[in-house]
Short mmCIF file of C-alpha atoms and ligand atoms in Angstrom, two decimals:
data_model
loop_
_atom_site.label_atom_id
_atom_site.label_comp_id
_atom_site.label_asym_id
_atom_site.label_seq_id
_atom_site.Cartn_x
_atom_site.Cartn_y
_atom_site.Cartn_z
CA UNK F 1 0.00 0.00 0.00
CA UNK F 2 1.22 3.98 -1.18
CA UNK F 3 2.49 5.37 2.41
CA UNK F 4 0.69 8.70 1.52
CA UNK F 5 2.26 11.45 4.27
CA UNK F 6 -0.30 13.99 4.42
CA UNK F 7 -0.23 17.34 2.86
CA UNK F 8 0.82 20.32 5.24
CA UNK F 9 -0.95 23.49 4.80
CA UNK F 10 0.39 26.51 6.62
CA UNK F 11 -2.36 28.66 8.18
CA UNK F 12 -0.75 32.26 8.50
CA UNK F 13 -3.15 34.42 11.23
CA UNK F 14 -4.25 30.68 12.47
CA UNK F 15 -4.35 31.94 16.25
CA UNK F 16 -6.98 34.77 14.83
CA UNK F 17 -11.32 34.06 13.82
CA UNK F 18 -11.26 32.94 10.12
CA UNK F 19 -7.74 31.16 10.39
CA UNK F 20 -8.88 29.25 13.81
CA UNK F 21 -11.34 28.01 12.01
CA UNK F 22 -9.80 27.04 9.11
CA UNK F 23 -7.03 25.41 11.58
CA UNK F 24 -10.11 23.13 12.59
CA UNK F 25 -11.49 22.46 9.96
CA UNK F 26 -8.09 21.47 8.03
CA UNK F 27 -7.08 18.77 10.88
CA UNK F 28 -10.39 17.52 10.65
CA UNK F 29 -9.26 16.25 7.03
CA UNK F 30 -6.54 14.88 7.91
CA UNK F 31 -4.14 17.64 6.81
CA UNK F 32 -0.84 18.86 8.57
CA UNK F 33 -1.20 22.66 10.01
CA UNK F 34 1.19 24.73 10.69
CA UNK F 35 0.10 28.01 11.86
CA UNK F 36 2.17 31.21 11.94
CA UNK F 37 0.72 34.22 14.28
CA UNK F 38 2.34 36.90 16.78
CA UNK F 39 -1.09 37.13 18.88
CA UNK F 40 -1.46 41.06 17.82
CA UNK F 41 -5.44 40.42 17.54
CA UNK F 42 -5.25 36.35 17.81
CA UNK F 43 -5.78 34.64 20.82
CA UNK F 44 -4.01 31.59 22.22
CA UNK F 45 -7.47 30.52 23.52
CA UNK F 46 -8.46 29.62 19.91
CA UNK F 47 -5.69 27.21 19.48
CA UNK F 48 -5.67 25.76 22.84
CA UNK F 49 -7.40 22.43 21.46
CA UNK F 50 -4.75 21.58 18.75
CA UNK F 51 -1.88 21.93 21.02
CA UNK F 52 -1.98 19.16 22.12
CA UNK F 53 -2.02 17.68 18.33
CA UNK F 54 0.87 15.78 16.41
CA UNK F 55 -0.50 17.42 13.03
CA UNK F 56 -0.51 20.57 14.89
CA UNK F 57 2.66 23.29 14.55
CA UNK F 58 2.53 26.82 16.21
CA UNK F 59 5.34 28.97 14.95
CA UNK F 60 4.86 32.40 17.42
CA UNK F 61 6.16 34.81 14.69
CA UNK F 62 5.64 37.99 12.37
CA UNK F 63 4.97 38.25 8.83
CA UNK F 64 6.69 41.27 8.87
CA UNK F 65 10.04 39.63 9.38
CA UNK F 66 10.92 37.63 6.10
CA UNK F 67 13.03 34.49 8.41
CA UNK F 68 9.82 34.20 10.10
CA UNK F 69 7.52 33.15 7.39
CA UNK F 70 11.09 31.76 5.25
CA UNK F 71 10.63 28.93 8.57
CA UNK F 72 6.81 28.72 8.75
CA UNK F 73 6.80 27.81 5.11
CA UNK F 74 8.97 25.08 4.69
CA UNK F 75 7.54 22.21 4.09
CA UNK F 76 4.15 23.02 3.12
CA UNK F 77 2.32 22.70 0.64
CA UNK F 78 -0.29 25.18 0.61
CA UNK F 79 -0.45 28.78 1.91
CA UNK F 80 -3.69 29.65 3.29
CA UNK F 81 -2.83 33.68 4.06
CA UNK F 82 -4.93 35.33 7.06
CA UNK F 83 -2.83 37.33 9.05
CA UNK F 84 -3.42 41.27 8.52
CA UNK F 85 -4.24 43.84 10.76
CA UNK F 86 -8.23 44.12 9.44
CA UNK F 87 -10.50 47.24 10.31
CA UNK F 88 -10.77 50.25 8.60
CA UNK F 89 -10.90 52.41 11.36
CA UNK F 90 -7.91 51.13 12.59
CA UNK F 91 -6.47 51.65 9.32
CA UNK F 92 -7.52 55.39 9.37
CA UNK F 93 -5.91 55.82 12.77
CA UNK F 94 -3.04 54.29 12.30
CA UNK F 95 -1.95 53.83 8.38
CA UNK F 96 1.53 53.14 8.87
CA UNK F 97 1.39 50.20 11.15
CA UNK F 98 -2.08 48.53 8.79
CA UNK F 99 0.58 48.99 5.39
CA UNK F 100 3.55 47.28 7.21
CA UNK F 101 1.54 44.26 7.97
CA UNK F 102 -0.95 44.21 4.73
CA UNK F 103 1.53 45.05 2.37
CA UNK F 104 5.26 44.33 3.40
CA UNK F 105 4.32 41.38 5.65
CA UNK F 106 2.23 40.07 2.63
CA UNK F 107 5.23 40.60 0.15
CA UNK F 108 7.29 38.36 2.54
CA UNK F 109 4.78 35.55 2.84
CA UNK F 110 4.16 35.71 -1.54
CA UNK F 111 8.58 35.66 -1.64
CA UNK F 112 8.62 32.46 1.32
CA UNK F 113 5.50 30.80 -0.95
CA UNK F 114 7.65 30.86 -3.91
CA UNK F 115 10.85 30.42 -2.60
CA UNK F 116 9.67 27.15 -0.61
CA UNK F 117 7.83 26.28 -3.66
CA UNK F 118 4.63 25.48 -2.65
CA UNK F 119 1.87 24.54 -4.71
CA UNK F 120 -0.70 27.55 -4.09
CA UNK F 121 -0.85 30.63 -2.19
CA UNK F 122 -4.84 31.42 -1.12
CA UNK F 123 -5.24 34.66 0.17
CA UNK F 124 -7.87 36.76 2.03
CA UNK F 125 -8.61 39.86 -0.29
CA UNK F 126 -11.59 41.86 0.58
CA UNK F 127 -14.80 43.80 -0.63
CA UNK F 128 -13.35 46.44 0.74
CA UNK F 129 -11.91 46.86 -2.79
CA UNK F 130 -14.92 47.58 -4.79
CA UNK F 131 -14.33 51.02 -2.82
CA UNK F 132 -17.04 54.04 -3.94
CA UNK F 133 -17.93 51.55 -7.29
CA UNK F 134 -21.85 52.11 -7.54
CA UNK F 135 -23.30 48.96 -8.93
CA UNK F 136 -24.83 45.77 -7.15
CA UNK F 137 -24.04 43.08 -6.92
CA UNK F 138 -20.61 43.61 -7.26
CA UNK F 139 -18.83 41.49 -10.25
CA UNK F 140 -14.92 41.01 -9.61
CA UNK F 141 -13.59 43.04 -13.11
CA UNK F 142 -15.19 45.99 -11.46
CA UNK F 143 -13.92 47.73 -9.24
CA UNK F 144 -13.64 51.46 -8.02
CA UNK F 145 -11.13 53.70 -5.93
CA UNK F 146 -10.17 52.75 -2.42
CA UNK F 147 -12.17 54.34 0.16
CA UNK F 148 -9.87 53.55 3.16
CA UNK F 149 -5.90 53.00 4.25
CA UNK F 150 -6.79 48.96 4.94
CA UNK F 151 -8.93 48.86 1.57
CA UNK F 152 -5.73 50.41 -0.38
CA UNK F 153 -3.61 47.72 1.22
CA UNK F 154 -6.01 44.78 0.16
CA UNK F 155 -5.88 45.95 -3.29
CA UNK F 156 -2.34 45.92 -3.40
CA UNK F 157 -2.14 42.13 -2.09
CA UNK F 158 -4.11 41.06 -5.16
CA UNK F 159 -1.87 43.47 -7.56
CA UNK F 160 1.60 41.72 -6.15
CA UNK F 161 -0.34 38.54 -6.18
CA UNK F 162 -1.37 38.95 -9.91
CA UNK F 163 2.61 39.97 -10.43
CA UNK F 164 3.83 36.82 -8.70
CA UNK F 165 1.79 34.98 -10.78
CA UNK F 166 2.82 36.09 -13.99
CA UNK F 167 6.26 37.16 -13.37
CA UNK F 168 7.22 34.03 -11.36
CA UNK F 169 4.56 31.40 -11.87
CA UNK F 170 3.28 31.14 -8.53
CA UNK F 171 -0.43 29.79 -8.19
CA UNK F 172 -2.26 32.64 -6.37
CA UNK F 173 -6.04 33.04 -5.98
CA UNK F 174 -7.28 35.40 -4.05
CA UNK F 175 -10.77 35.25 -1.86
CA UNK F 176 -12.37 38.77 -1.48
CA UNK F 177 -14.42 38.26 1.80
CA UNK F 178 -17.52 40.18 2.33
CA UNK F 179 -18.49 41.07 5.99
CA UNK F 180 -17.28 37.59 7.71
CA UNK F 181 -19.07 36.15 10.82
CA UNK F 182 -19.29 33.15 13.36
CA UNK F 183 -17.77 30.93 15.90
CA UNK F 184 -15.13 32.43 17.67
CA UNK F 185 -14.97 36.46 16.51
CA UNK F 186 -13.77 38.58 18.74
CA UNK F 187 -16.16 40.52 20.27
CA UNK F 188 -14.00 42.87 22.32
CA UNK F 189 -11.94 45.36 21.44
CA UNK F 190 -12.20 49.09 19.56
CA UNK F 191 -12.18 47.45 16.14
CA UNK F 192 -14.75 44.57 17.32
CA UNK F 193 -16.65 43.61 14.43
CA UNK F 194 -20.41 44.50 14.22
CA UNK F 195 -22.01 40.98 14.80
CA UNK F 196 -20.07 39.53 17.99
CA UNK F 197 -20.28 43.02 19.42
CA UNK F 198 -23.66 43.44 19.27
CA UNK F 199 -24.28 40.17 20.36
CA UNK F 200 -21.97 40.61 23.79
CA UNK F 201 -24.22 43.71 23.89
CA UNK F 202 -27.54 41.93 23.77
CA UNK F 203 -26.32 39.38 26.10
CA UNK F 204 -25.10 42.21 28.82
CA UNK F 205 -28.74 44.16 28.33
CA UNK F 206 -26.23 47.10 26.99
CA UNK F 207 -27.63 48.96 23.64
CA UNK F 208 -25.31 48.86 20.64
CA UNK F 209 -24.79 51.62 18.72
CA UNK F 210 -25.83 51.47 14.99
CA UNK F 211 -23.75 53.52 12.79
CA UNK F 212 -26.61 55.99 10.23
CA UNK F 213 -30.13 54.85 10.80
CA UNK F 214 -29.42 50.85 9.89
CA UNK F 215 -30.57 51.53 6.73
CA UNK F 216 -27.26 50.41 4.98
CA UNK F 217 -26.94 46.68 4.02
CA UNK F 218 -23.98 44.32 3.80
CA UNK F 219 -23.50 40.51 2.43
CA UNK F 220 -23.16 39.06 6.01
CA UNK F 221 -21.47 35.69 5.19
CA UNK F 222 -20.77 33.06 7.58
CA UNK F 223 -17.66 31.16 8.35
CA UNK F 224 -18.57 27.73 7.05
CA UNK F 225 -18.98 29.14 3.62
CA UNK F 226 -15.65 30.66 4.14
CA UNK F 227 -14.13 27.43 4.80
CA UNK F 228 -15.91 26.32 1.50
CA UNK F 229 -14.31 28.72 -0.68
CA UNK F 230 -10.89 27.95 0.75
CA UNK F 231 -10.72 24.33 0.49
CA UNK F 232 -12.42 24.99 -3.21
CA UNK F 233 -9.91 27.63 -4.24
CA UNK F 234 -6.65 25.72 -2.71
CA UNK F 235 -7.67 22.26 -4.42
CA UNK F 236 -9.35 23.11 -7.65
CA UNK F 237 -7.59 21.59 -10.25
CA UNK F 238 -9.62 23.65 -12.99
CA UNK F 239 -6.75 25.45 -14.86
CA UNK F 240 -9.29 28.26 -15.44
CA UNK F 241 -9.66 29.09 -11.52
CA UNK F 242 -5.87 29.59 -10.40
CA UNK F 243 -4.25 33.52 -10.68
CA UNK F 244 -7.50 35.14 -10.00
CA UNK F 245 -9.89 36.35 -7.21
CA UNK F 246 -13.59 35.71 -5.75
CA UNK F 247 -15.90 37.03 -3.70
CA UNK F 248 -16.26 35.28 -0.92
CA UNK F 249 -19.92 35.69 0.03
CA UNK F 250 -23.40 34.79 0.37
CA UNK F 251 -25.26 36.36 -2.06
CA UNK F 252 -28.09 38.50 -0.49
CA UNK F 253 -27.91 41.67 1.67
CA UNK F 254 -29.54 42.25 4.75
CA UNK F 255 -29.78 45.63 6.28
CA UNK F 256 -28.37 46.40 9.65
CA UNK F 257 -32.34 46.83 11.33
CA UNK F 258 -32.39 43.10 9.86
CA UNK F 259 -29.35 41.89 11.78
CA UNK F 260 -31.03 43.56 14.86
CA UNK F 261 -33.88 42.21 14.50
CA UNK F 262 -32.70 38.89 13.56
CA UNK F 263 -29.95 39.03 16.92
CA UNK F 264 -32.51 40.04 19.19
CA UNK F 265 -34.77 37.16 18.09
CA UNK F 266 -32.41 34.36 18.34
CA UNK F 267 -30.61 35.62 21.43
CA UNK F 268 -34.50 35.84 23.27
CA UNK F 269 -34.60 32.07 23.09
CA UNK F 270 -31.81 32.12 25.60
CA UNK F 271 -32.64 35.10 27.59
CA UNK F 272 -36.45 37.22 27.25
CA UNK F 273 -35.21 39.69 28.57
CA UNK F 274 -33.53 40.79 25.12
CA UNK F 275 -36.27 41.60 23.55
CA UNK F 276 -36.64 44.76 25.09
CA UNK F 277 -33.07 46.11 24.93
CA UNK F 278 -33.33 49.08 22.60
CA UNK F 279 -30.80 50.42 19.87
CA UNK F 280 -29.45 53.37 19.27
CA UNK F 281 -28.92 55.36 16.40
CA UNK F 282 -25.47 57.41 15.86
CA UNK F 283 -23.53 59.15 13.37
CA UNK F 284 -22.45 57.29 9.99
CA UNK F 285 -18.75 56.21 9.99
CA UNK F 286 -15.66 57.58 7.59
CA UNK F 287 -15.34 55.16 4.85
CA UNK F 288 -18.37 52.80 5.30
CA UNK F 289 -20.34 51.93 2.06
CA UNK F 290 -23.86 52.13 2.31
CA UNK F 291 -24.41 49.09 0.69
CA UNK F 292 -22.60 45.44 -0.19
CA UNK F 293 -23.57 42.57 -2.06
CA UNK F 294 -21.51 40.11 -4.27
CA UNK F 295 -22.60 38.29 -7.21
CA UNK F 296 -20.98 35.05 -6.68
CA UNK F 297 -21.47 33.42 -10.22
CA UNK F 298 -17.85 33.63 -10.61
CA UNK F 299 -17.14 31.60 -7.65
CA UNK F 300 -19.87 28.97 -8.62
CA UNK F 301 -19.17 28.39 -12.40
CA UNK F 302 -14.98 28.38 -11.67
CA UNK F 303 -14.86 26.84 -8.22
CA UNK F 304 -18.26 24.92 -7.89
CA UNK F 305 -18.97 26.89 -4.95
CA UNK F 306 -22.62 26.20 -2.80
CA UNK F 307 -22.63 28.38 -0.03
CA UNK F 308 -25.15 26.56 2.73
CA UNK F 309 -25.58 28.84 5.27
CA UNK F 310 -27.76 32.16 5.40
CA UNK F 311 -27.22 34.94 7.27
CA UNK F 312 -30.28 33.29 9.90
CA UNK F 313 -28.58 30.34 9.11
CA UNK F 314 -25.43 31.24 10.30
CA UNK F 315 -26.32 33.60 13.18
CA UNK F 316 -28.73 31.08 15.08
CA UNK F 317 -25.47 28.42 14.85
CA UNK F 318 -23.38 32.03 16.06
CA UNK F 319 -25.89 33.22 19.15
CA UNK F 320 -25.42 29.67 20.49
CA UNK F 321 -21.83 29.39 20.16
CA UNK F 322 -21.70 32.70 21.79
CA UNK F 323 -24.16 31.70 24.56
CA UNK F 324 -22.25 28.82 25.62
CA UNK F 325 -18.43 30.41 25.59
CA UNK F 326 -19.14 34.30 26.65
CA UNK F 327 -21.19 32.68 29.46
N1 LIG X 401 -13.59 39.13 9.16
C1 LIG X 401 -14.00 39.71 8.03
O1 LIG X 401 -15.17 40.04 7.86
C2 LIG X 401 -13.02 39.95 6.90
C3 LIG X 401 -13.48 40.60 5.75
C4 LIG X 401 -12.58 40.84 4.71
C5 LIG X 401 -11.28 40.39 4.81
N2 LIG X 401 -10.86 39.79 5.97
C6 LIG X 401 -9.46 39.36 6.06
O2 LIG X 401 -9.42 38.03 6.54
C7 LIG X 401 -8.23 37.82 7.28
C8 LIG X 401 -8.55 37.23 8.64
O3 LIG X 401 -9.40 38.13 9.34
P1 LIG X 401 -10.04 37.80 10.76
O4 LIG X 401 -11.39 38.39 10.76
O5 LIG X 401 -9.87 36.38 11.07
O6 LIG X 401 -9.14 38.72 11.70
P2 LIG X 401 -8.37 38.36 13.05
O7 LIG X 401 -7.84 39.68 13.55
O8 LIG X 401 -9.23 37.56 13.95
O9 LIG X 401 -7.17 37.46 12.55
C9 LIG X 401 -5.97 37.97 12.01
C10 LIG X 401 -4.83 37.16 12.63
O10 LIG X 401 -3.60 37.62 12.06
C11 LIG X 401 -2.65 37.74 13.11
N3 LIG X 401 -1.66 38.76 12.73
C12 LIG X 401 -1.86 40.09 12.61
N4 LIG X 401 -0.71 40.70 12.30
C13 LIG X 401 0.24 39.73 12.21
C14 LIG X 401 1.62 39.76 11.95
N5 LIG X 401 2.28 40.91 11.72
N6 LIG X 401 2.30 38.57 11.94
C15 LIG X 401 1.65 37.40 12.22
N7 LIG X 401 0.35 37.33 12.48
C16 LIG X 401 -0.36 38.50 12.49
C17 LIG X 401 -3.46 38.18 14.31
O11 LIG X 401 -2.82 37.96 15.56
C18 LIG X 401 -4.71 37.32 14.15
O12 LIG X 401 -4.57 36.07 14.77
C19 LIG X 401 -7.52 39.17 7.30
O13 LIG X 401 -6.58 39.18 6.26
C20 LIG X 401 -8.62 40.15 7.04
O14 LIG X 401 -8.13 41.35 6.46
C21 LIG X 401 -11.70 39.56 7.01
#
């Protein structure tokens, strides 16, 4: 019998929400995981139950320094590229620090890829690209001008991809996520993000704040079909699908008055008493969009992608997970 060794994948950001997941869901299969993080907005509780697993490598290091990721890559086979410093209001406070990580750090992990030869860099791009373009839903070919520090430095990860690609040969394909949500997002922090935040909120009988009046809408898209699209876009073997990039989304938009209303239903099931916590309404925020949705007919014809979970979907799975671990 073929003595198969299993394929290692290195998870860069593993110790943070999307690549902790990924890190699961990947030693589920029966895949080697190495994951590289220096715990800026990770946590050490989401890896605490692979430790303890012979599949399972933490390398406690920054992308930012090139003999970092030149060790975290050797070996592997696949590059599944997380780690980034994401929020655009961080980005807008503090530029410098967001480009050093997006951009340089991601220019070190693209030169390690290649250099360790490794069959296919998969990166997390974002929607954050599309920038002031008008249209919905968004189609990948167009885009419009950055509206943010962070969404300049996503757009240049899928520019030095592209250049990598043709100039070197490396596989690249790049996974623009649209407004990402689930298990094990922070929900602490200045740059929490809107779902985990407002569901601490709930759960404390605090009001969240809703940036405008909740009229604006976003492609809420949770992490399972995440996890989809990466496994799809790192093991495709359609010719067609490699040196390119896909949203990474649901497909429908739901307002932020839906997500309320959707939060404060689910959460009631666990605690009445949410019902009658209350919202408030505040000022609009520097470089939000009103509105996001992808078309993700790219992502199904190329990739055969079937996202299964709605935003209800997804968010009764989340309110439980969050009920039984902020508890
Ligand atoms: N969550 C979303 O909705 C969303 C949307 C679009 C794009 N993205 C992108 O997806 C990726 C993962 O996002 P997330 O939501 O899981 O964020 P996260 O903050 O939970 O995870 C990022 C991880 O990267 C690590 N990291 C940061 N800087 C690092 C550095 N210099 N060296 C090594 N590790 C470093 C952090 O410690 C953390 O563990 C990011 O690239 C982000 O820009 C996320």
């Amino acid at each position: 019998m073929e003595n198969k060794t299993k394929d290692t994948i290195l998870i860069t950001g593993g110790a943070g929400f999307i690549g902790s997941n990924l890190t699961e869901y990947f030693l589920g299969l029966d895949y080697k995981v190495v994951c590289l993080d220096n715990f800026s907005t990770g946590h050490r509780h989401n890896l605490k139950n692979f430790l303890s697993n012979p599949d399972f490598k933490l390398i406690e290091g920054d992308i930012r320094n090139l003999a970092d990721c030149n060790l975290a890559v050797e070996g592997a086979d696949y590059v599944l590229h997380q780690a980034a410093l994401g929020s655009v209001p961080r980005s807008i406070k503090d530029p410098i620090t967001t480009n050093e990580v997006n951009v340089s750090g991601f220019l070190n992990m693209l030169t390690a890829a290649l250099d360790a030869k490794v069959k296919r860099f998969v990166y997390a791009a974002s929607s954050s690209t599309y920038g002031d373009s008008q249209g919905l839903p968004k189609v990948e070919d167009v885009i419009g001008k950055p509206l943010s520090p962070y969404a300049i430095t996503k757009y240049v990860n899928e520019l030095y991809a592209e250049i990598f690609s043709k100039t070197y040969g490396l596989e690249t394909i790049g996974l623009r996520y649209f407004n990402v949500f689930g298990r094990k997002q922070d929900p602490n922090g200045a740059y929490a993000a809107v779902i985990p935040k407002f569901v601490k909120q709930f759960m404390n009988h605090e009001s969240p704040v809703i940036n405008g009046d909740g009229n604006y809408s976003r492609d809420f898209t949770y992490i399972d079909n995440v996890i989809q699209m990466n496994e799809l876009a790192m093991t495709s073997q359609n010719p067609e699908a490699i040196n390119s990039v896909y949203n990474t989304a649901f497909g429908n938009r739901n307002t932020l008055n839906d997500l309320v209303k959707y939060l404060k239903e689910y959460l009631s099931e666990f605690d009445p008493k949410i019902k009658d916590v209350q919202v408030i309404y505040g000022e609009n925020r520097a470089g939000d969009i009103p509105h996001s949705l992808a078309s993700i007919e790219k992502a199904k014809k190329i990739l055969g992608y079937n996202p299964k979970y709605s935003l209800q979907d997804g968010l009764k799975e989340a309110v439980g997970w969050y009920w039984n671990n902020l508890k």
